[in-house]
Short mmCIF file of C-alpha atoms and ligand atoms in Angstrom, two decimals:
data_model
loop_
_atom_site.label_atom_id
_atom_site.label_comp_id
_atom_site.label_asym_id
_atom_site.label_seq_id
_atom_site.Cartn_x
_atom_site.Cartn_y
_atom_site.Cartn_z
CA UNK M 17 1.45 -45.72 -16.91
CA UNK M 18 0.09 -43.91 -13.86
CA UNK M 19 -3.06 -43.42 -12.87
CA UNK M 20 -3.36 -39.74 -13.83
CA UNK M 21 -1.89 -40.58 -17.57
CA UNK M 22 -4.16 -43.44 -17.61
CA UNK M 23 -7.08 -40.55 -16.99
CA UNK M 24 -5.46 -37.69 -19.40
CA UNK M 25 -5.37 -40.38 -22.27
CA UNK M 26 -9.41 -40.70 -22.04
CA UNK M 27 -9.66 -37.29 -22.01
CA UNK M 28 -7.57 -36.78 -24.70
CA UNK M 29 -9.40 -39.60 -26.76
CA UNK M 30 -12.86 -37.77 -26.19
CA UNK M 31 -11.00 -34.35 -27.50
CA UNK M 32 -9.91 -36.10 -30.47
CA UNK M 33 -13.27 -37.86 -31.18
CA UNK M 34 -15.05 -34.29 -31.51
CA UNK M 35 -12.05 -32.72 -33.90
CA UNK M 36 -11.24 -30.72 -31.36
CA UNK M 37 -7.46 -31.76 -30.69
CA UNK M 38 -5.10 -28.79 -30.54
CA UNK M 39 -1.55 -29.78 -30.98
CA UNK M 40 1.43 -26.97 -30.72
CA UNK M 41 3.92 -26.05 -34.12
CA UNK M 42 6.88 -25.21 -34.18
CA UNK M 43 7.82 -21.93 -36.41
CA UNK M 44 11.52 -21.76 -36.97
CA UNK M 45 11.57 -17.75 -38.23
CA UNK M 46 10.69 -14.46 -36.70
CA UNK M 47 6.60 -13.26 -36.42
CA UNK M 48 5.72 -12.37 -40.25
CA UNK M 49 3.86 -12.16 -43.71
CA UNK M 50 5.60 -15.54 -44.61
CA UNK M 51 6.74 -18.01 -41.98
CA UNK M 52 8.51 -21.66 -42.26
CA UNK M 53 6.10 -23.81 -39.75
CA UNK M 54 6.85 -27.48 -39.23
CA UNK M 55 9.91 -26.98 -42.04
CA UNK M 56 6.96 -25.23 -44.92
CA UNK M 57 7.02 -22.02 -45.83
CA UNK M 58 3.54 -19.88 -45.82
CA UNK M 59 1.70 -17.19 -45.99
CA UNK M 60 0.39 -16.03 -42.82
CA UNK M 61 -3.30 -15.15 -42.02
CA UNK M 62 -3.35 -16.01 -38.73
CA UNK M 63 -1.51 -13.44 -36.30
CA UNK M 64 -2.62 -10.34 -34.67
CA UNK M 65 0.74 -8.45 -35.17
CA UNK M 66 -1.84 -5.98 -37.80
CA UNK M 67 1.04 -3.45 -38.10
CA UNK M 68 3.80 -5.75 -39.00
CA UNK M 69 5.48 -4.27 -35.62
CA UNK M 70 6.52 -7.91 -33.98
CA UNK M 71 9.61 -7.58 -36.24
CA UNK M 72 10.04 -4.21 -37.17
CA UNK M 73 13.48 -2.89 -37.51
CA UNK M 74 12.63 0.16 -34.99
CA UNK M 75 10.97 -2.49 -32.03
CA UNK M 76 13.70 -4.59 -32.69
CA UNK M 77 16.19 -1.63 -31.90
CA UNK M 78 14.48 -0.25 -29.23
CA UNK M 79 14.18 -3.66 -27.37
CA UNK M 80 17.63 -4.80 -27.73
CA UNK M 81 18.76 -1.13 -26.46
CA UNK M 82 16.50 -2.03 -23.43
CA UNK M 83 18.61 -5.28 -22.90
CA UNK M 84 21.93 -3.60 -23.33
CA UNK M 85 21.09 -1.26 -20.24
CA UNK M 86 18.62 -2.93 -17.99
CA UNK M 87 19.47 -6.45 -18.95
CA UNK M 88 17.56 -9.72 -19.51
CA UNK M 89 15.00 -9.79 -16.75
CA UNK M 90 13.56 -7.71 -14.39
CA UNK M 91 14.63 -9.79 -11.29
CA UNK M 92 11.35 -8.84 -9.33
CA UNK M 93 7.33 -7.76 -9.10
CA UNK M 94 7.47 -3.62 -9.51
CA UNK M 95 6.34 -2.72 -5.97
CA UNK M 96 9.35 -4.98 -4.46
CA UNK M 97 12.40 -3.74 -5.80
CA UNK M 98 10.84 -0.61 -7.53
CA UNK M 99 10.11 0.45 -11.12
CA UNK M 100 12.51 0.61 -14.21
CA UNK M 101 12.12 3.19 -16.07
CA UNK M 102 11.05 1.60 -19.55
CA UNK M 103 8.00 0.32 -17.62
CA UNK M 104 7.13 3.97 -16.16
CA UNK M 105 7.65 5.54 -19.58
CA UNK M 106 5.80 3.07 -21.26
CA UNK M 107 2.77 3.58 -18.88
CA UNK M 108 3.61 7.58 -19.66
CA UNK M 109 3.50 7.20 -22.92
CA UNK M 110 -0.01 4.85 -22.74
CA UNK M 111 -2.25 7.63 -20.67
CA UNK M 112 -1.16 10.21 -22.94
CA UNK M 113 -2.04 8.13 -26.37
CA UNK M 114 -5.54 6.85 -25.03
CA UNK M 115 -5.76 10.34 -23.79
CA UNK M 116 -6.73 9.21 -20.17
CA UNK M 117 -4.77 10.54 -16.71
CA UNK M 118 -2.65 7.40 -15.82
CA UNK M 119 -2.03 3.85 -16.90
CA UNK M 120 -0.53 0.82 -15.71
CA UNK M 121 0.89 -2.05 -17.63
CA UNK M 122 1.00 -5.96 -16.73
CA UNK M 123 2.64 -9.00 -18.30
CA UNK M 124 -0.09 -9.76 -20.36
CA UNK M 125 -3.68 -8.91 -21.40
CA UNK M 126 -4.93 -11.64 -19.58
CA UNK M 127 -3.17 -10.66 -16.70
CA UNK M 128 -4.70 -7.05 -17.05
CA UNK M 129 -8.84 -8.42 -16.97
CA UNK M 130 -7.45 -11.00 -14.04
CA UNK M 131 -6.26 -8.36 -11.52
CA UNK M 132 -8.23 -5.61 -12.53
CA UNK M 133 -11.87 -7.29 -12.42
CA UNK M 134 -11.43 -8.89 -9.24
CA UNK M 135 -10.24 -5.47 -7.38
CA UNK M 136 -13.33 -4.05 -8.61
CA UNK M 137 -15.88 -6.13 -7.93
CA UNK M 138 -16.84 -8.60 -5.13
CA UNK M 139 -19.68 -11.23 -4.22
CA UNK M 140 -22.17 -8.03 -3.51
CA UNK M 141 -21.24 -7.13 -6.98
CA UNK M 142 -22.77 -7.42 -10.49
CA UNK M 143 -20.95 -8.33 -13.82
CA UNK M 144 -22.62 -7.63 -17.06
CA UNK M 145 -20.96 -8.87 -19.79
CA UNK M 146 -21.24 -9.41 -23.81
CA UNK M 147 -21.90 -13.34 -24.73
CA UNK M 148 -18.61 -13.31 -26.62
CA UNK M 149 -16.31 -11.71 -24.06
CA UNK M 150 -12.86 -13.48 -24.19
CA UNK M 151 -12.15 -16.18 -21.83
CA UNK M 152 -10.03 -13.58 -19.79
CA UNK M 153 -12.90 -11.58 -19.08
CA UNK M 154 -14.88 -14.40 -18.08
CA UNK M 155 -12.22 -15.73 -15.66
CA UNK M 156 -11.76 -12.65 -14.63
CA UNK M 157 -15.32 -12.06 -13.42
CA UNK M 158 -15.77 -15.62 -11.96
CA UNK M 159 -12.63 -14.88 -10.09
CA UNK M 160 -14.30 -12.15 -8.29
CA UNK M 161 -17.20 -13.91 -7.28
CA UNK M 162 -19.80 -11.35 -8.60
CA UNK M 163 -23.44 -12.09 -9.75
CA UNK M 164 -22.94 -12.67 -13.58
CA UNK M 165 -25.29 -11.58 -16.30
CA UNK M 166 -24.51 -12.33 -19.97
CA UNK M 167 -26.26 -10.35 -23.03
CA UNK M 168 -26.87 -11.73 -26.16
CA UNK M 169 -24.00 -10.46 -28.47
CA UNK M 170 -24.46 -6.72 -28.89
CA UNK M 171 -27.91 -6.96 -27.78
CA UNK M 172 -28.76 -3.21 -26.06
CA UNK M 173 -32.09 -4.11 -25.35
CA UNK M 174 -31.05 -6.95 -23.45
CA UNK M 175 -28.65 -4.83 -21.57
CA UNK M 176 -30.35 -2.43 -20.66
CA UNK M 177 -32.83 -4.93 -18.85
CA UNK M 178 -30.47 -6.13 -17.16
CA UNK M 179 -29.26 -3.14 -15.94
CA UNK M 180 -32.58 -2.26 -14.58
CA UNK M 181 -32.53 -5.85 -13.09
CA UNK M 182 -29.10 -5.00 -11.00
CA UNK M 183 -30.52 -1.26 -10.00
CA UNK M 184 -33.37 -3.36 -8.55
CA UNK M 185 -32.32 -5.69 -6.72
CA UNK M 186 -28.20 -4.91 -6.24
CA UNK M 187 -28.97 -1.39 -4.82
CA UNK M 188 -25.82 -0.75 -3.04
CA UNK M 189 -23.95 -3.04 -5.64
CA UNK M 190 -20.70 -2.08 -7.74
CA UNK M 191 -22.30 -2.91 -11.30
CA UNK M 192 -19.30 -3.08 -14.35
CA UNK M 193 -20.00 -3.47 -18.07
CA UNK M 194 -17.62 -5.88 -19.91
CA UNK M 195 -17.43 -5.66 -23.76
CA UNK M 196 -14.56 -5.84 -26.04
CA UNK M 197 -14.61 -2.99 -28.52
CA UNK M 198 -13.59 -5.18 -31.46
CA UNK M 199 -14.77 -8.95 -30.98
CA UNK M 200 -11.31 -11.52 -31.44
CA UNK M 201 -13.34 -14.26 -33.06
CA UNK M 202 -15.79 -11.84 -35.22
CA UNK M 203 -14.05 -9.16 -36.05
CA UNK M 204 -16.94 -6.62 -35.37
CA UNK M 205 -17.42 -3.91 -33.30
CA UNK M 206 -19.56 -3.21 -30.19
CA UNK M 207 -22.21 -0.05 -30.32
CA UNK M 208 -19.94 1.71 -27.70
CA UNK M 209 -21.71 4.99 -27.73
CA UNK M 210 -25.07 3.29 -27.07
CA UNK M 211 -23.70 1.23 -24.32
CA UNK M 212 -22.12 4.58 -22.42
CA UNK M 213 -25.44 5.99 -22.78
CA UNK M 214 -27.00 3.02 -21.60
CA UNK M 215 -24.48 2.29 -18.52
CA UNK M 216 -24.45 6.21 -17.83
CA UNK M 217 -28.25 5.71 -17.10
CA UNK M 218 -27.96 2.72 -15.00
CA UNK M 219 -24.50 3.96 -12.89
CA UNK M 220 -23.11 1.54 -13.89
CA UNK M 221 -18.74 1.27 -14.62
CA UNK M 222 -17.56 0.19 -17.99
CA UNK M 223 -15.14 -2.03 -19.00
CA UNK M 224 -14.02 -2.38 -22.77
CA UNK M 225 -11.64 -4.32 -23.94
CA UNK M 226 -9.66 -2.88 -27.01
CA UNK M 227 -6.86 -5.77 -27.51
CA UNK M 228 -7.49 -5.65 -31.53
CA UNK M 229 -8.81 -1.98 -31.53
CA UNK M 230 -5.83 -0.70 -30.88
CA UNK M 231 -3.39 0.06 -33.44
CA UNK M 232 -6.16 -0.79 -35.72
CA UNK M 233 -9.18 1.38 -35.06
CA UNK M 234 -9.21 5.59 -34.62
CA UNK M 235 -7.14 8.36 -35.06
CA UNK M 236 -3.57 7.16 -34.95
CA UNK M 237 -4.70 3.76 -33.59
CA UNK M 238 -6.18 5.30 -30.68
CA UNK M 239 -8.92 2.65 -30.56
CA UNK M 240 -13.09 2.37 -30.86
CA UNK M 241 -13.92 4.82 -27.68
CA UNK M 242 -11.66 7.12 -28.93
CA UNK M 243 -12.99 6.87 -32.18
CA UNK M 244 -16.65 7.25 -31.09
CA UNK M 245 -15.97 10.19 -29.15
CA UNK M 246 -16.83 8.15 -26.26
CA UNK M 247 -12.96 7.48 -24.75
CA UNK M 248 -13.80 10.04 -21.53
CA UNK M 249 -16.38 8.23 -20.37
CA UNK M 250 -15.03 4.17 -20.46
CA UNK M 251 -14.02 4.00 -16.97
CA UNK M 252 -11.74 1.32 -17.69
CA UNK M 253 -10.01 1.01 -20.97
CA UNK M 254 -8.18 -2.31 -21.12
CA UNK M 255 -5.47 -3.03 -24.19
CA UNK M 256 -2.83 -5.87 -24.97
CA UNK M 257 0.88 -4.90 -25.70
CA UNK M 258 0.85 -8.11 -28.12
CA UNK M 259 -0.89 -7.93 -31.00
CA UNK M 260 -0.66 -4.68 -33.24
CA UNK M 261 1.24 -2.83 -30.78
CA UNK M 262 4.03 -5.66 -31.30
CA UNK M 263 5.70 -6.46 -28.23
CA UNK M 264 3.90 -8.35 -25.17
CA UNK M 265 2.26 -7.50 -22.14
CA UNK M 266 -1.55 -6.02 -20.96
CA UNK M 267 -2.32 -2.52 -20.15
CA UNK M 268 -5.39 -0.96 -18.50
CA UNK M 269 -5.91 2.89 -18.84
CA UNK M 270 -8.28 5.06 -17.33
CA UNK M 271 -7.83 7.63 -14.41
CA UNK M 272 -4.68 8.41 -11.57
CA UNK M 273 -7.56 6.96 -8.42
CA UNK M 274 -8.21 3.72 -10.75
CA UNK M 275 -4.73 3.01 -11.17
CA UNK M 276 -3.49 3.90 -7.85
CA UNK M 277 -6.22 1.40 -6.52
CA UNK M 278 -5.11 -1.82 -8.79
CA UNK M 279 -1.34 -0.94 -7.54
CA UNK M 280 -2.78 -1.45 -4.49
CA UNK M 281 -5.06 -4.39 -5.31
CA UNK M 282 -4.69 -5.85 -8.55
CA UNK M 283 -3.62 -9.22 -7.35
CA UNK M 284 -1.83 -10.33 -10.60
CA UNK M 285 0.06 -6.94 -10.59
CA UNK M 286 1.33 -7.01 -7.42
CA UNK M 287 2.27 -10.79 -6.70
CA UNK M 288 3.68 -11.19 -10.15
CA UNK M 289 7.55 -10.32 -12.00
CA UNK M 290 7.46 -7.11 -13.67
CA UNK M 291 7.75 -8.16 -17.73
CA UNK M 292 11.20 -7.71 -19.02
CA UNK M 293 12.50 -4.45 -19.88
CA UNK M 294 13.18 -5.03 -23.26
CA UNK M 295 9.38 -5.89 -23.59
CA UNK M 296 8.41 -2.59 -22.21
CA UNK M 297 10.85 -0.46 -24.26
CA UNK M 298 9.61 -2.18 -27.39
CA UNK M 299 5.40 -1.67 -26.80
CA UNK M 300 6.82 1.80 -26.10
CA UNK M 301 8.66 2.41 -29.06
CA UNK M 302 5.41 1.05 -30.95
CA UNK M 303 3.38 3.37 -29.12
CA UNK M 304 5.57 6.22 -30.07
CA UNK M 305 5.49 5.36 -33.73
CA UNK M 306 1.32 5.58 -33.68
CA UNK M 307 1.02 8.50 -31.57
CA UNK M 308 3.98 10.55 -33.53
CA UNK M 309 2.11 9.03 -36.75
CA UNK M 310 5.00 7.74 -38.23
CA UNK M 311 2.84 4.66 -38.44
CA UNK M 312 0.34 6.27 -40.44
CA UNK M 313 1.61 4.74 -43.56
CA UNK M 314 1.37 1.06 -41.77
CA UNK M 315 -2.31 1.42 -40.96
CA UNK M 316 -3.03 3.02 -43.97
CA UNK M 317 -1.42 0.00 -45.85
CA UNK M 318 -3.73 -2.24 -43.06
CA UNK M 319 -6.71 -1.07 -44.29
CA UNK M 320 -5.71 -1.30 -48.34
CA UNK M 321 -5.06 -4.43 -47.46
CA UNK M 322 -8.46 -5.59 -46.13
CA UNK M 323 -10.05 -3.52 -49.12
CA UNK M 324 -8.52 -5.95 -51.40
CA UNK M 325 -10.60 -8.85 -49.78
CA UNK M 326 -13.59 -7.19 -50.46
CA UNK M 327 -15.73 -7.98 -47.18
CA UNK M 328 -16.54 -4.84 -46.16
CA UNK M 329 -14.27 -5.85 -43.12
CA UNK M 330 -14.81 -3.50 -39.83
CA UNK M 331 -11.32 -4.21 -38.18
CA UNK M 332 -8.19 -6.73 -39.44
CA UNK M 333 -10.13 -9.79 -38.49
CA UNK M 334 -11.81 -11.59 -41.01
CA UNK M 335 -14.15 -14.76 -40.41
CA UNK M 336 -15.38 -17.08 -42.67
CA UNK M 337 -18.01 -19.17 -41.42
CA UNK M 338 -17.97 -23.18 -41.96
CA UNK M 339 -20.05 -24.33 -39.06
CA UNK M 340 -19.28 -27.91 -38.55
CA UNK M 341 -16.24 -28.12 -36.81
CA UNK M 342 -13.87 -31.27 -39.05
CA UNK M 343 -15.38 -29.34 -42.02
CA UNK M 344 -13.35 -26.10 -40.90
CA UNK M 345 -10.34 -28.17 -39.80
CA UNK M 346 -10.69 -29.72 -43.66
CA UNK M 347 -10.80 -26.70 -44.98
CA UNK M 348 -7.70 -24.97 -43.30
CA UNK M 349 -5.90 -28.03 -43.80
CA UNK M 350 -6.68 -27.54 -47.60
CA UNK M 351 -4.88 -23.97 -47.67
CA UNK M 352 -1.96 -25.15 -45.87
CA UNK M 353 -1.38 -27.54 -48.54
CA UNK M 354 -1.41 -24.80 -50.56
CA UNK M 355 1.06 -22.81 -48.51
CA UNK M 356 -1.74 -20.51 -46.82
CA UNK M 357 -1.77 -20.51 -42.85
CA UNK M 358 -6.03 -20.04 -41.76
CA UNK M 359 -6.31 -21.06 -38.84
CA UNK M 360 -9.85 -22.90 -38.36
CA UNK M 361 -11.14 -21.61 -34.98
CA UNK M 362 -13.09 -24.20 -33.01
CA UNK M 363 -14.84 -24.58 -29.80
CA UNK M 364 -13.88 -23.82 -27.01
CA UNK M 365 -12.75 -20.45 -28.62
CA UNK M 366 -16.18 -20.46 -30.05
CA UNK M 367 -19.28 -21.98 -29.14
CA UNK M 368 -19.84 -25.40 -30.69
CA UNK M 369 -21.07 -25.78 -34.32
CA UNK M 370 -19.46 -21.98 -34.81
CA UNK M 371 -16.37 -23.38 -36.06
CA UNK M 372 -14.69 -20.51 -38.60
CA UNK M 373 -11.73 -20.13 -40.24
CA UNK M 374 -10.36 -16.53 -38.87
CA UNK M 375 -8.71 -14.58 -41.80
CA UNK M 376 -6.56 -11.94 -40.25
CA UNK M 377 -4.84 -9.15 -42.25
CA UNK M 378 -1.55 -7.60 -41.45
CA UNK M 379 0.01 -3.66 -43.29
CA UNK M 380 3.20 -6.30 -43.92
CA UNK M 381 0.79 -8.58 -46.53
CA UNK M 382 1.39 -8.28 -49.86
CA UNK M 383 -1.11 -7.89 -52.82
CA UNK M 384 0.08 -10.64 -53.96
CA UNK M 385 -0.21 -12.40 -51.16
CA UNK M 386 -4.11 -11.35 -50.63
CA UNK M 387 -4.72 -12.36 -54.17
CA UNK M 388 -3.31 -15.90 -53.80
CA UNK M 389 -5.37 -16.00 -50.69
CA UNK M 390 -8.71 -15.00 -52.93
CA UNK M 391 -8.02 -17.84 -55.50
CA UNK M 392 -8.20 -20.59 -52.64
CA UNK M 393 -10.92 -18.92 -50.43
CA UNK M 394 -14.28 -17.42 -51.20
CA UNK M 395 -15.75 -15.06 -48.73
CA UNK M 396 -19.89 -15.83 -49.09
CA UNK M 397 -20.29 -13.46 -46.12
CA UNK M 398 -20.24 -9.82 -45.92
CA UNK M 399 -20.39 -7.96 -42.79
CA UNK M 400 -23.57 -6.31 -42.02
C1 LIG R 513 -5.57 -11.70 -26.89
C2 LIG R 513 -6.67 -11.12 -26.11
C3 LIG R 513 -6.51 -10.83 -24.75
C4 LIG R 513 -5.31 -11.26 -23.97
O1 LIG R 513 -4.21 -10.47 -24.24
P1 LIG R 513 -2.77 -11.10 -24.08
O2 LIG R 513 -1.86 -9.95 -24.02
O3 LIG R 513 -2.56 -11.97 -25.28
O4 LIG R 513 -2.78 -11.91 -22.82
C5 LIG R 513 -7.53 -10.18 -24.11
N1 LIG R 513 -8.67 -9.85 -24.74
C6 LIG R 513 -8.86 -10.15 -26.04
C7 LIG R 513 -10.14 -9.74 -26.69
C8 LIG R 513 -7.87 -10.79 -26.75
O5 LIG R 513 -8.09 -11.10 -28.03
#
């Protein structure tokens, strides 16, 4: 055994010790309702494809179109070689659904908050951000080497303090807001309007993050902002390609100077392989479907869906708190005997003793399915 594997194994032990061991599944059938995982069949309450879209007949078309004519890969980054088309209609299609002047796509979400912080803001700079920002975020803004500030979770009072606090003593500085419209682990939403008031105040940027507000939340799926009235004034409106939209990849939108900039300095953009054509055409088609409204009848069927659960749920993402964290692995393991996939969400995803099991709802759910989901779980909790 070498001397690294000799360390990893110790490390590993301690993981193990605090039930926090993550291990990888296999699941042998396409993204769904009901999936065979490890060789069992379940019911699946743990993805973020809300729309059903990962395996919709129409994605499924559109991406293996994409293949046909601009084959597998995409052989290089986008400013090397140059652009194919699915990923310049795709970012046409994007500006003109979140209503903003330009977009620009990367290979993943994470990929967006990693290039696009960074080429924002430097070590003069100030980050603000909400306490339960996803890890991207948070790499993102350590990358950059700003001052960071945290406020509590949706805390405006907090904010704006330390707002006041940059003004004061970052005169000159570049200050960003970072907040996710709806929050991955929580499933609630953040007071947007009262945070562009707040940030307007302060001139400050803003940064939200709508990776499970999309699709979801807002006319046609068009997100919080947009739902708020408040989509004009987010300076930078960051989105995923993966989870209700479907397909795979990161997006930020928000206007033609912002994106020409990140071509120009988004570090993961530029020094990275543009994501497959087939991924592109796909996000696109599912973009089309929303903004046409033929996906009307897929959110609508979202949102019957979480009605049946009864939580006075504010997105698809349900939580159920448990606290402890072997108590929450206990109790997912407890479903999946009973053919129900929960996922029990743990630390680091959440801070310690926040472990949850994370109920998430999907337009391709059944009744039936919710209902046999109701007779193993109760939901104590309503949202506020
Ligand atoms: C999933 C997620 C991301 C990352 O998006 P990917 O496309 O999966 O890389 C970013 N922000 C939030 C809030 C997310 O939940």
């Amino acid at each position: 055994m070498s001397d690294l594997d000799r360390w990893l194994d110790g490390r590993l032990a301690e993981i193990d010790s605090a039930h926090l061991r993550r291990r990888l599944r296999t699941i042998e059938t396409a993204q769904g309702p009901v999936i065979e995982r490890d060789g069992r069949t379940m019911i699946n309450f743990s993805s973020n494809d809300y729309l059903g879209l990962a395996s919709d007949p129409r994605l499924r078309a559109a991406a293996a179109a994409a293949i046909e004519r601009y084959g597998a890969g995409a052989g290089s980054a986008r400013l090397l070689c140059g652009t194919q088309t699915p990923h310049e209609e795709l970012e046409e299609a994007l500006a003109r659904f979140k209503r903003t002047e330009a977009a620009l796509t990367f290979a993943t979400g994470y990929a967006a908050a990693l290039g696009t912080i960074p080429a924002l803001a430097g070590p003069e700079d100030v980050i603000i951000l909400d306490k339960l920002s996803h890890a991207c975020l948070v790499d993102a803004a350590r990358l950059s080497g700003a001052t960071i500030r945290i406020f509590p979770h949706n805390h405006l009072e907090k904010l704006g303090r330390l707002l006041a606090w940059a003004r004061e003593n970052y005169a000159k500085a570049n200050v960003i807001v970072v907040t996710e419209s709806v929050f991955s682990m929580d499933g609630d939403r953040a007071p947007l309007r009262e945070i562009v008031e707040l940030k307007d105040r302060f001139g400050a940027w803003l940064m939200v993050d709508e990776a499970h507000g999309i699709g979801v939340i807002g006319e046609h799926g068009r997100g919080l902002a947009a739902e708020l009235g408040v989509g004009d004034r987010v300076e930078i409106q960051m989105g995923t390609l993966g989870k209700a939209l479907g397909a795979s990849g990161g997006s930020i939108c928000g206007s033609r100077a912002l994106i020409e900039f990140l071509i120009n300095r988004a570090r993961s953009f530029i020094f990275s392989t543009a994501p497959v054509p087939s991924a592109a055409a796909a996000a696109l088609e599912a973009i089309r479907l929303l903004d046409s409204g033929e996906a009307e009848p897929l959110r609508a069927k979202l949102w019957m869906n979480l009605e049946r659960l009864n939580v006075d749920a504010r997105s698809a993402i349900v939580p159920r708190m448990v606290g402890d964290e072997s108590a929450a692995l206990g109790l997912s393991e407890k479903l999946m005997e009973n053919g129900l996939l929960v996922p029990a969400i743990r630390y680091p995803t959440v801070a310690r003793g926040r472990a949850r099991l994370r109920v998430s709802l999907s337009a391709a759910h059944s009744a039936e399915q919710i209902d046999r989901l109701l007779a193993a779980l109760t939901f104590p909790e309503r949202a506020p």
